[in-house]
XYZ file of C-alpha atoms in Angstrom:
713
model
C 91.356 77.105 -0.011
C 88.892 74.347 0.734
C 89.287 71.221 2.829
C 89.986 69.311 -0.390
C 92.776 71.690 -1.358
C 94.403 71.485 2.058
C 94.347 67.669 2.314
C 95.522 67.176 -1.256
C 98.297 69.725 -0.750
C 99.464 68.042 2.462
C 99.375 64.620 0.826
C 101.346 65.886 -2.192
C 104.006 67.314 0.118
C 104.409 64.064 2.065
C 104.389 62.031 -1.147
C 107.165 64.184 -2.567
C 109.217 63.888 0.611
C 108.748 60.119 0.595
C 109.764 59.736 -3.041
C 112.849 61.860 -2.490
C 113.847 59.911 0.631
C 113.439 56.547 -1.141
C 115.429 57.680 -4.175
C 118.210 59.046 -1.958
C 118.362 55.770 -0.025
C 118.489 53.698 -3.228
C 121.271 55.895 -4.587
C 123.234 55.245 -1.408
C 122.436 51.572 -0.714
C 120.878 50.048 -3.852
C 117.400 48.597 -4.380
C 118.221 45.298 -2.650
C 118.958 46.979 0.678
C 116.814 45.492 3.466
C 114.340 47.744 5.260
C 112.315 46.889 8.334
C 110.874 48.233 11.539
C 112.251 46.504 14.661
C 110.411 43.873 16.712
C 107.395 43.356 14.493
C 106.282 40.405 12.392
C 104.158 42.696 10.199
C 106.496 44.431 7.773
C 105.586 47.160 7.186
C 102.460 47.065 9.372
C 100.291 49.836 7.884
C 101.151 49.138 4.246
C 100.823 45.370 4.798
C 97.435 45.725 6.475
C 95.996 47.964 3.729
C 97.502 46.251 0.675
C 98.348 42.699 1.785
C 101.944 43.140 0.559
C 105.036 43.015 2.758
C 107.897 45.461 2.222
C 111.400 44.103 2.849
C 113.712 46.053 0.488
C 114.140 49.564 -0.880
C 113.109 48.311 -4.304
C 109.870 46.959 -2.886
C 109.339 50.239 -1.068
C 109.712 52.156 -4.320
C 107.132 49.906 -5.994
C 104.930 50.239 -2.921
C 104.910 54.016 -3.278
C 103.446 53.617 -6.762
C 100.674 51.512 -5.200
C 100.034 54.239 -2.612
C 99.738 56.840 -5.361
C 96.701 55.004 -6.724
C 94.856 56.039 -3.536
C 95.559 59.708 -4.161
C 92.450 60.682 -6.101
C 91.932 64.383 -6.628
C 88.175 64.604 -7.091
C 86.516 66.977 -4.663
C 84.663 64.404 -2.628
C 85.163 63.062 0.871
C 86.162 59.608 -0.366
C 89.237 61.054 -2.028
C 89.979 63.143 1.076
C 89.997 60.053 3.304
C 91.955 57.931 0.813
C 94.549 60.697 0.541
C 94.701 60.715 4.329
C 95.386 56.972 4.363
C 98.018 57.473 1.676
C 99.652 60.137 3.850
C 99.886 57.657 6.732
C 101.405 54.950 4.516
C 103.953 57.387 3.115
C 104.795 58.543 6.647
C 105.425 54.889 7.525
C 107.948 54.667 4.681
C 109.717 57.846 5.842
C 109.899 56.573 9.419
C 111.103 53.126 8.313
C 114.012 54.644 6.392
C 115.255 56.045 9.704
C 115.882 52.457 10.904
C 118.162 51.294 8.049
C 121.092 49.120 9.202
C 119.586 48.765 12.677
C 119.885 52.460 13.400
C 118.230 53.787 16.551
C 116.804 57.112 15.383
C 114.977 57.914 18.604
C 116.347 58.589 22.044
C 114.634 59.307 25.342
C 112.054 60.530 25.871
C 110.860 59.579 22.347
C 110.203 55.950 21.491
C 109.422 55.944 17.770
C 108.197 52.524 16.632
C 106.300 50.462 19.234
C 107.003 46.700 19.266
C 104.443 43.926 18.801
C 105.193 42.750 22.352
C 104.070 46.061 23.861
C 100.871 45.991 21.796
C 100.121 42.514 23.139
C 100.768 43.769 26.681
C 98.266 46.557 26.085
C 95.669 44.038 24.930
C 94.481 42.921 28.370
C 94.032 46.419 29.911
C 92.281 47.608 26.737
C 89.938 44.626 26.920
C 89.204 45.036 30.635
C 88.731 48.791 30.329
C 91.745 49.642 32.496
C 92.769 51.569 29.372
C 89.426 53.027 28.240
C 90.889 54.933 25.290
C 93.962 56.061 23.361
C 94.714 59.778 22.978
C 96.978 61.091 20.222
C 98.131 64.610 21.125
C 99.777 66.350 18.183
C 101.256 69.832 17.964
C 101.797 72.540 20.564
C 99.482 73.638 23.398
C 99.019 77.377 24.101
C 101.269 77.010 27.163
C 103.355 74.264 28.769
C 100.950 74.301 31.731
C 98.067 73.654 29.328
C 99.952 70.690 27.877
C 100.559 69.199 31.330
C 96.950 69.730 32.395
C 95.596 68.044 29.255
C 97.901 65.040 29.510
C 97.256 64.627 33.225
C 93.480 64.809 32.697
C 93.681 61.801 30.382
C 96.250 59.995 32.517
C 94.031 60.309 35.596
C 91.298 58.514 33.631
C 93.589 55.650 32.674
C 93.752 56.677 29.010
C 96.903 55.789 27.077
C 98.458 59.036 25.831
C 100.751 59.262 22.803
C 102.555 62.484 21.907
C 103.850 63.915 18.637
C 105.550 67.270 18.043
C 106.238 70.292 20.242
C 103.984 69.070 23.042
C 106.820 66.700 23.964
C 109.170 69.611 24.659
C 106.439 71.357 26.644
C 106.145 68.367 28.986
C 109.928 68.091 29.272
C 110.089 71.777 30.183
C 107.833 71.049 33.158
C 109.688 67.889 34.149
C 106.594 65.750 33.555
C 107.162 61.991 33.771
C 106.647 60.111 30.515
C 107.175 56.564 29.295
C 105.245 53.392 28.567
C 105.280 52.534 32.289
C 103.058 55.569 33.049
C 101.175 55.274 29.734
C 102.362 58.609 28.366
C 104.443 57.760 25.297
C 106.278 60.468 23.322
C 106.584 59.030 19.803
C 108.624 61.682 17.989
C 108.833 65.350 17.127
C 108.360 65.028 13.340
C 104.716 64.910 12.274
C 105.422 61.639 10.423
C 105.956 59.995 13.845
C 102.172 59.956 14.230
C 102.202 56.826 12.066
C 103.601 54.893 15.034
C 100.284 55.180 16.854
C 98.417 54.416 13.613
C 100.583 51.301 13.478
C 99.438 50.324 16.983
C 95.791 50.493 15.883
C 96.468 48.612 12.651
C 98.414 45.832 14.363
C 95.662 45.482 16.960
C 93.403 44.530 14.046
C 95.944 42.011 12.717
C 96.912 40.568 16.112
C 93.552 40.418 17.856
C 90.928 40.799 15.146
C 91.982 38.182 12.581
C 91.759 40.884 9.924
C 93.297 39.581 6.720
C 96.097 41.758 5.309
C 94.742 43.563 2.256
C 91.198 43.777 3.615
C 91.216 47.566 3.863
C 87.458 47.795 4.400
C 87.569 45.223 7.201
C 90.523 47.048 8.733
C 88.679 50.390 8.791
C 85.581 48.759 10.248
C 87.636 47.078 12.979
C 89.537 50.201 14.031
C 86.341 52.252 14.029
C 84.424 49.765 16.180
C 87.112 48.324 18.452
C 90.076 50.695 18.820
C 88.934 53.606 21.036
C 91.377 56.229 19.771
C 91.067 59.944 19.065
C 93.320 62.836 18.037
C 93.895 66.212 19.663
C 95.498 68.535 17.089
C 96.922 71.544 18.933
C 97.970 74.783 17.288
C 98.137 75.645 13.593
C 96.649 73.116 11.196
C 99.181 73.064 8.372
C 98.317 70.951 5.291
C 100.397 67.957 6.411
C 98.622 67.846 9.788
C 95.232 68.111 8.083
C 96.135 65.314 5.677
C 97.254 63.140 8.597
C 93.999 63.996 10.355
C 92.043 62.798 7.325
C 93.818 59.457 7.665
C 92.871 59.280 11.344
C 89.221 59.990 10.534
C 89.295 57.253 7.872
C 90.275 54.815 10.645
C 87.364 56.055 12.763
C 89.316 58.357 15.065
C 87.727 61.802 15.572
C 90.008 64.837 15.512
C 89.561 67.759 17.922
C 91.385 71.013 17.140
C 91.636 74.472 18.678
C 92.672 76.159 15.394
C 89.481 78.154 14.838
C 90.934 80.460 12.178
C 92.213 77.762 9.815
C 89.073 75.693 10.270
C 86.924 78.694 9.356
C 89.151 79.769 6.450
C 89.048 76.386 4.710
C 85.436 75.713 5.719
C 86.306 72.423 7.424
C 83.156 70.431 8.139
C 83.216 66.717 8.856
C 80.364 66.214 11.354
C 81.274 64.286 14.529
C 84.744 63.566 13.138
C 86.503 66.915 12.837
C 85.542 69.094 15.776
C 86.649 72.651 16.511
C 86.994 73.288 20.254
C 88.705 76.616 21.044
C 88.906 75.938 24.795
C 91.694 73.445 25.515
C 90.231 72.796 28.982
C 87.259 71.193 27.205
C 89.350 68.954 24.946
C 89.032 65.999 27.309
C 85.240 66.028 27.545
C 84.835 66.819 23.838
C 87.144 63.972 22.797
C 85.553 61.356 25.033
C 82.087 62.316 23.860
C 83.142 62.209 20.205
C 84.605 58.694 20.612
C 81.791 57.572 22.929
C 84.215 56.607 25.696
C 82.587 56.147 29.091
C 84.819 56.697 32.107
C 83.923 54.863 35.281
C 84.125 57.423 38.067
C 86.011 56.185 41.114
C 85.902 58.692 43.935
C 88.586 57.786 46.454
C 89.415 60.189 49.247
C 93.173 60.423 48.738
C 95.380 63.478 48.019
C 96.935 62.085 44.805
C 95.491 60.749 41.551
C 94.306 57.167 41.190
C 94.313 55.592 37.715
C 95.646 52.567 35.846
C 98.020 54.889 33.963
C 100.199 54.996 37.105
C 100.352 51.210 37.402
C 103.833 50.985 35.884
C 105.300 54.019 37.641
C 108.844 53.427 38.893
C 110.055 55.191 42.040
C 113.824 55.447 42.276
C 115.630 55.254 45.582
C 116.445 58.956 45.548
C 112.774 59.858 45.056
C 111.579 57.572 47.859
C 110.123 58.824 51.134
C 109.820 55.399 52.748
C 109.950 51.758 51.677
C 108.352 48.554 52.989
C 110.356 45.543 51.782
C 109.127 42.038 52.558
C 112.404 40.481 51.418
C 114.255 42.239 54.260
C 111.682 42.598 57.043
C 108.247 41.232 57.915
C 105.615 42.611 55.554
C 102.363 41.056 54.381
C 99.026 41.707 52.688
C 96.080 39.501 53.576
C 92.334 39.166 53.038
C 90.224 37.415 55.673
C 86.565 36.489 55.491
C 84.689 37.346 58.684
C 81.184 37.184 60.081
C 79.024 40.248 59.469
C 79.073 41.231 63.145
C 82.879 41.319 63.131
C 83.192 43.921 60.367
C 82.385 47.619 60.521
C 82.031 48.927 56.997
C 84.623 51.522 55.904
C 86.522 51.355 59.171
C 90.194 52.038 58.485
C 92.703 51.753 61.321
C 96.404 52.588 61.330
C 97.984 50.708 64.209
C 101.474 52.071 64.725
C 103.528 55.010 63.427
C 102.483 56.780 60.219
C 104.768 57.799 57.342
C 105.545 61.178 58.902
C 107.016 59.375 61.934
C 109.425 57.332 59.793
C 112.908 58.570 58.733
C 113.161 59.674 55.105
C 114.512 56.877 52.898
C 114.153 54.215 55.608
C 112.988 50.615 55.263
C 109.993 49.837 57.467
C 107.528 47.021 58.123
C 103.865 46.992 57.159
C 100.992 44.528 57.286
C 97.601 45.422 55.873
C 94.718 43.103 56.578
C 91.442 43.531 54.706
C 88.509 41.922 56.492
C 85.377 41.322 54.425
C 81.920 39.969 55.124
C 78.928 39.257 52.960
C 76.129 36.757 52.580
C 77.559 35.607 49.211
C 81.214 35.750 50.265
C 83.324 32.576 50.070
C 86.793 31.810 51.419
C 87.803 30.838 47.864
C 87.571 34.509 46.925
C 90.200 35.661 49.441
C 93.212 35.003 47.156
C 91.302 36.471 44.197
C 90.987 39.759 46.093
C 94.620 39.636 47.220
C 95.874 39.274 43.645
C 94.136 42.550 42.866
C 96.105 44.446 45.520
C 99.138 44.722 43.254
C 97.114 46.666 40.683
C 95.154 48.656 43.251
C 98.204 49.980 45.093
C 100.161 50.548 41.882
C 97.374 52.715 40.480
C 98.091 55.314 43.185
C 100.143 58.188 41.806
C 103.524 58.160 43.515
C 103.255 54.646 45.005
C 105.019 51.544 43.655
C 104.082 47.960 44.553
C 105.727 44.673 43.596
C 105.202 41.071 44.732
C 102.361 39.518 46.664
C 101.508 37.830 49.955
C 104.487 38.244 52.341
C 106.998 39.094 49.611
C 105.773 42.588 48.818
C 107.696 45.791 48.343
C 105.927 49.147 48.580
C 107.624 52.483 47.941
C 106.060 55.862 48.736
C 107.500 58.762 46.730
C 108.481 62.084 48.235
C 106.014 63.811 45.899
C 103.108 61.672 47.145
C 104.159 62.209 50.753
C 104.394 65.979 50.280
C 100.932 65.926 48.726
C 99.647 64.469 51.998
C 99.598 60.729 51.254
C 99.666 58.642 54.452
C 99.107 55.037 55.521
C 95.338 55.426 55.899
C 95.113 56.264 52.212
C 96.297 52.767 51.301
C 93.309 51.588 53.315
C 90.993 53.991 51.467
C 92.111 52.591 48.114
C 91.775 48.956 49.170
C 88.341 49.604 50.666
C 87.033 51.520 47.657
C 88.288 49.045 45.073
C 87.087 45.964 46.936
C 83.633 47.504 47.324
C 83.564 48.719 43.702
C 84.724 45.505 42.088
C 83.285 42.875 44.391
C 80.065 44.491 45.586
C 78.075 41.382 44.648
C 79.776 39.364 47.398
C 81.151 41.985 49.820
C 78.637 43.782 52.010
C 81.104 45.099 54.570
C 84.817 45.794 54.421
C 87.304 47.156 56.936
C 91.075 47.632 56.726
C 93.696 47.325 59.444
C 97.185 48.674 58.710
C 99.913 47.613 61.119
C 103.320 49.344 61.162
C 104.752 48.235 64.516
C 107.508 45.643 63.853
C 106.235 43.254 66.526
C 102.689 43.344 65.113
C 103.892 42.760 61.530
C 106.035 39.815 62.597
C 103.178 38.225 64.527
C 100.638 38.668 61.740
C 103.009 37.341 59.101
C 104.160 34.211 60.923
C 101.150 33.338 63.084
C 98.271 34.340 60.799
C 99.276 34.920 57.175
C 101.770 32.139 56.443
C 99.555 29.376 57.928
C 96.680 30.765 55.833
C 98.789 30.781 52.657
C 100.030 27.238 53.331
C 96.492 25.966 53.792
C 95.361 27.590 50.538
C 98.351 26.215 48.638
C 97.623 22.685 49.822
C 94.057 23.004 48.558
C 95.088 24.552 45.247
C 97.707 21.867 44.693
C 95.009 19.213 45.030
C 92.654 20.985 42.619
C 92.454 19.065 39.349
C 90.190 19.268 36.333
C 88.647 15.971 37.402
C 87.870 17.296 40.897
C 85.402 19.969 39.760
C 81.986 19.693 38.164
C 82.224 22.743 35.909
C 84.669 24.798 33.892
C 84.255 28.445 32.893
C 84.385 30.356 29.654
C 86.155 33.700 29.421
C 85.391 36.068 26.558
C 86.827 39.314 27.946
C 89.191 39.483 24.971
C 86.324 39.520 22.493
C 86.419 43.303 22.672
C 89.387 42.876 20.323
C 89.228 39.242 19.193
C 85.556 38.566 18.351
C 85.829 34.800 17.780
C 88.144 33.840 20.653
C 86.901 31.864 23.663
C 89.086 30.717 26.579
C 88.000 27.628 28.506
C 89.380 27.993 32.035
C 89.901 24.900 34.198
C 91.678 24.358 37.530
C 94.760 23.113 35.689
C 94.586 25.485 32.720
C 94.319 29.200 33.438
C 93.458 31.773 30.789
C 96.175 32.239 28.196
C 96.703 35.862 29.299
C 97.888 34.462 32.646
C 95.450 36.686 34.529
C 92.330 34.496 34.887
C 92.438 31.352 37.043
C 89.540 28.985 37.637
C 88.858 30.750 40.943
C 88.995 34.140 39.206
C 86.491 32.952 36.618
C 84.253 31.505 39.327
C 84.302 34.794 41.238
C 83.675 36.785 38.054
C 80.666 34.626 37.259
C 79.179 35.086 40.712
C 79.834 38.821 40.624
C 78.307 39.205 37.162
C 76.223 36.169 36.127
C 75.655 37.646 32.653
C 79.292 38.680 32.258
C 82.306 37.302 30.388
C 82.777 34.144 32.478
C 79.995 31.591 32.097
C 79.597 28.125 33.613
C 80.415 25.228 31.281
C 79.292 21.776 32.380
C 81.520 18.796 31.615
C 79.079 15.908 31.636
C 79.385 14.774 27.998
C 82.938 13.472 27.474
C 83.905 12.793 23.863
C 87.627 11.998 24.133
C 89.439 11.869 27.460
C 92.866 11.732 25.784
C 92.633 15.185 24.174
C 90.150 16.619 26.677
C 87.176 17.101 24.379
C 83.647 17.511 25.741
C 80.368 17.976 23.902
C 79.379 20.556 26.547
C 82.561 22.565 25.906
C 82.054 22.423 22.148
C 78.496 23.674 22.514
C 79.741 26.544 24.666
C 82.502 27.637 22.294
C 80.107 27.509 19.331
C 77.714 29.741 21.234
C 80.254 32.198 22.609
C 82.211 32.461 19.338
C 78.975 33.127 17.425
C 79.588 29.997 15.386
C 83.136 30.888 14.335
C 84.541 27.952 16.306
C 83.161 24.415 16.056
C 85.069 22.403 18.629
C 88.161 22.502 20.835
C 90.304 20.191 22.896
C 91.753 21.215 26.235
C 94.895 19.075 26.277
C 96.208 18.894 22.700
C 98.358 21.172 20.579
C 97.811 19.087 17.435
C 94.106 18.231 17.500
C 91.558 21.063 17.719
C 93.774 23.283 19.902
C 92.218 26.160 21.822
C 92.198 29.493 20.025
C 94.324 32.486 20.963
C 93.374 36.147 21.080
C 96.862 37.641 20.977
C 97.226 38.555 24.676
C 98.993 35.300 25.527
C 102.015 35.337 27.834
C 103.733 32.529 25.902
C 103.489 30.664 22.634
C 104.402 27.028 22.085
C 105.349 25.619 18.672
C 106.264 22.182 17.346
C 109.959 21.571 16.594
C 110.125 18.635 14.124
C 113.872 17.879 14.373
C 113.606 17.037 18.072
C 110.049 15.682 18.193
C 109.309 18.301 20.812
C 108.124 21.864 21.305
C 109.790 25.205 21.898
C 108.203 27.905 24.036
C 108.881 31.642 23.853
C 107.484 34.272 26.179
C 106.502 37.825 25.282
C 109.503 39.366 27.061
C 111.972 37.310 25.014
C 113.043 39.101 21.815
C 115.683 36.712 20.485
C 115.531 33.826 18.041
C 114.321 30.274 18.680
C 115.196 26.873 17.156
C 111.983 27.219 15.147
C 113.640 29.977 13.139
C 111.105 32.507 14.380
C 110.982 35.119 17.105
C 108.097 35.389 19.555
C 106.492 38.059 17.366
C 106.721 35.876 14.267
C 105.316 32.876 16.114
C 102.553 35.003 17.575
C 101.570 36.365 14.158
C 100.491 32.830 13.217
C 98.192 32.188 16.147
C 96.276 35.324 17.192
C 92.855 36.551 16.226
C 90.812 33.635 17.510
C 91.919 31.017 14.954
C 92.958 27.406 15.564
C 96.519 26.660 14.451
C 97.480 22.983 14.967
C 101.069 22.728 16.149
C 101.005 26.137 17.817
C 99.334 27.273 21.014
C 99.168 30.467 23.070
C 99.113 29.969 26.841
C 99.960 31.404 30.248
C 103.307 30.884 31.986
C 101.840 28.826 34.818
C 100.332 26.327 32.369
C 103.845 25.193 31.373
C 104.225 23.129 34.572
C 100.670 21.779 34.506
C 100.108 18.043 34.267
C 97.554 18.869 31.577
C 100.056 20.730 29.380
C 99.966 18.926 26.006
C 98.708 15.832 27.827
C 97.517 14.281 24.563
C 101.025 14.479 23.090
C 102.804 13.179 26.177
C 102.918 16.245 28.403
C 105.795 18.417 29.590
C 108.333 15.822 28.412
C 107.890 17.395 24.967
C 109.429 20.707 26.089
C 112.905 20.917 24.541
C 113.665 24.665 24.560
C 112.778 27.681 26.725
C 114.278 31.178 27.057
C 116.639 31.161 30.034
C 114.695 33.691 32.115
C 111.442 31.792 31.599
C 113.173 28.516 32.387
C 114.232 29.861 35.756
C 110.736 31.175 36.475
C 109.129 27.744 35.967
C 112.056 25.591 37.151
C 110.761 24.394 40.527
C 107.203 23.615 39.450
C 108.269 22.043 36.143
C 110.825 19.822 37.892
C 108.136 18.728 40.339
C 105.697 17.850 37.538
C 108.319 15.900 35.573
C 109.299 13.969 38.700
C 105.680 13.028 39.400
C 104.828 12.097 35.803
C 108.040 10.443 34.600
C 110.294 9.972 37.612
C 112.857 12.363 36.103
C 115.010 14.428 38.460
C 116.025 17.977 37.492
C 114.189 17.790 34.173
C 114.685 21.517 33.500
C 118.441 20.926 33.145
C 117.649 18.775 30.093
C 115.927 21.716 28.380
C 118.017 24.008 26.177
C 117.859 27.802 26.113
C 119.329 30.634 24.023
C 122.633 30.503 25.925
C 123.044 26.885 24.763
C 121.712 27.052 21.186
C 118.994 28.331 18.881
C 120.096 26.020 16.044
C 117.852 22.947 15.564
C 120.739 20.582 14.701
C 122.759 21.684 17.697
C 119.602 21.335 19.776
C 119.330 17.661 18.793
C 122.927 17.139 19.897
C 122.346 18.786 23.252
C 119.174 16.785 23.916
C 120.950 13.558 22.942
C 123.749 14.337 25.365
C 121.223 14.982 28.139
C 119.050 11.942 27.330
C 115.961 14.105 26.829
C 112.784 11.945 26.719
C 111.285 13.749 23.698
C 113.780 12.038 21.389
C 112.284 8.600 22.094
C 108.597 9.572 22.167
C 106.120 8.820 19.373
C 106.131 11.297 16.472
C 103.768 14.234 16.954
C 102.851 14.357 13.272
């Protein structure tokens, strides 16, 4: 058999299985039966992206299969091989979708099956920043369970997102290896068709971030090849279905590495740089990264456990905890202080007080770590920028969990990390290394002091840290767009959304919620040619909507001409673009003359008749959509939020959890702008109504100001 024979055979098998499954479902439910994958606005994502047609019923799925069959050419040329591979993926999507009929939940832990749009958007920022440098798809069965663990851990330690299909899942379970989205090792499913769920991630990245038009198959393939850093490791025997699926991966630009030497030789498989035979599984990592041209930034930190972004979401349960430091119960704090050069000894790490091995197992203790930095380009404004990074730094330590910030932190050390030799000084090693790595342009010297004596922690928190935080907050509260001479651009998301440009101001942070004006300022000073550039604001065009000639010139330049002009304070006139990583999305609600806001975590309906995912599908990819706007959570309470349309008084509906998160600041803004007390109590949420007519009634009862404001349209 040749490569052509194998791929065509595998595709024929999957096509037959798909046709049989569709016919069986129609016989049982009828052609009008609804079909869908959960929590996605792109139904069905792979078929929709390739053909431009949405599938919503079994009848449409049956017709869609006939469309897929047109891709299944049988001429012995690579074009037909790749098209048959794509067809295999689309047919696998149909098979997997049928598992979800009537809201069924076909997958149970540890397997996840379909991945929601919300998770893909969450992955957007770390993919853009390089915290996730690549996506590994491991399919099949490793020679041994130990080999499987070693391969997965090698990728995990580099921050790579790992997805698993097939017997490798059982091999990891056999060894008790931790999996889940929180540690970026995601078992998809044990059937080979489950591989389509990672294909779907890549395809939706193109739709969400890349502004790829559904039906533009060529543009889709170009986008995934250039911007989605994925690759496949096919372990064990290459049966025809696996080879056909591999052909689909290669068509998307994802190289396939296999250890099946015999099958590869027997069918004379040769696809240079795309299908690679590597008999030694220990070399899979290096071979895969080289094939996909993924560069891993080496961070050598002298600690006894792994350090990588893949561990950032690791959860440590109480029973697995060696010791905990909880700022909500006792005095804990993390603080950065700028010092004179003579006051700082570089790489000096002190532990002042008892270490972890002197603390009872499972106990709650106090901790205060103070990072002192000095440098000729260092500024006090950078202190909180560094502190905000501590959450990620500490969380990236294998076996350590960190939540909160400032003096409301909680840090848990696992028993596994402790037994590996992790101690207090190693927190200092991580903070030192990451500060010096990331902020070397402004930090010449750095030292870390870790206090664990209760009396020291109490003194530092109340006499040093809290006065420092209060002073910063007073300054930040007085920072307005008018008080600064420059704004900053941010184009970090252009790795996925080529035409998107954020304009970051003191009162409007980046829509991902992760880049404040101070962050952008620090980024610019650290890397003057980097993603955050200075934008002057000397040429005002329209104060009402916040339009500047300088800003327009910048967005034209940084969007490569895709964007002509933007306003900073309007949702209706030239609104800022969105990449797809936004924390929230705001949309106009015509019945109430206001706007509804949904956040990424909220999966329910809204008075707009759309979920967050459906709203988000209208606004990503770097396009302007009047009436809709992506933004960060903190922008909701800003005095510049929709200033041109009347400001926060337009907000008529928020999810309950989000409402509570912004309550205090939003009430304060409404009081200052309109003299309204407890404004948030006038805003509806899903526990009150998601029906627009009922919403009008509720707002009328509460006397909500939006009802008497000028029409937005």
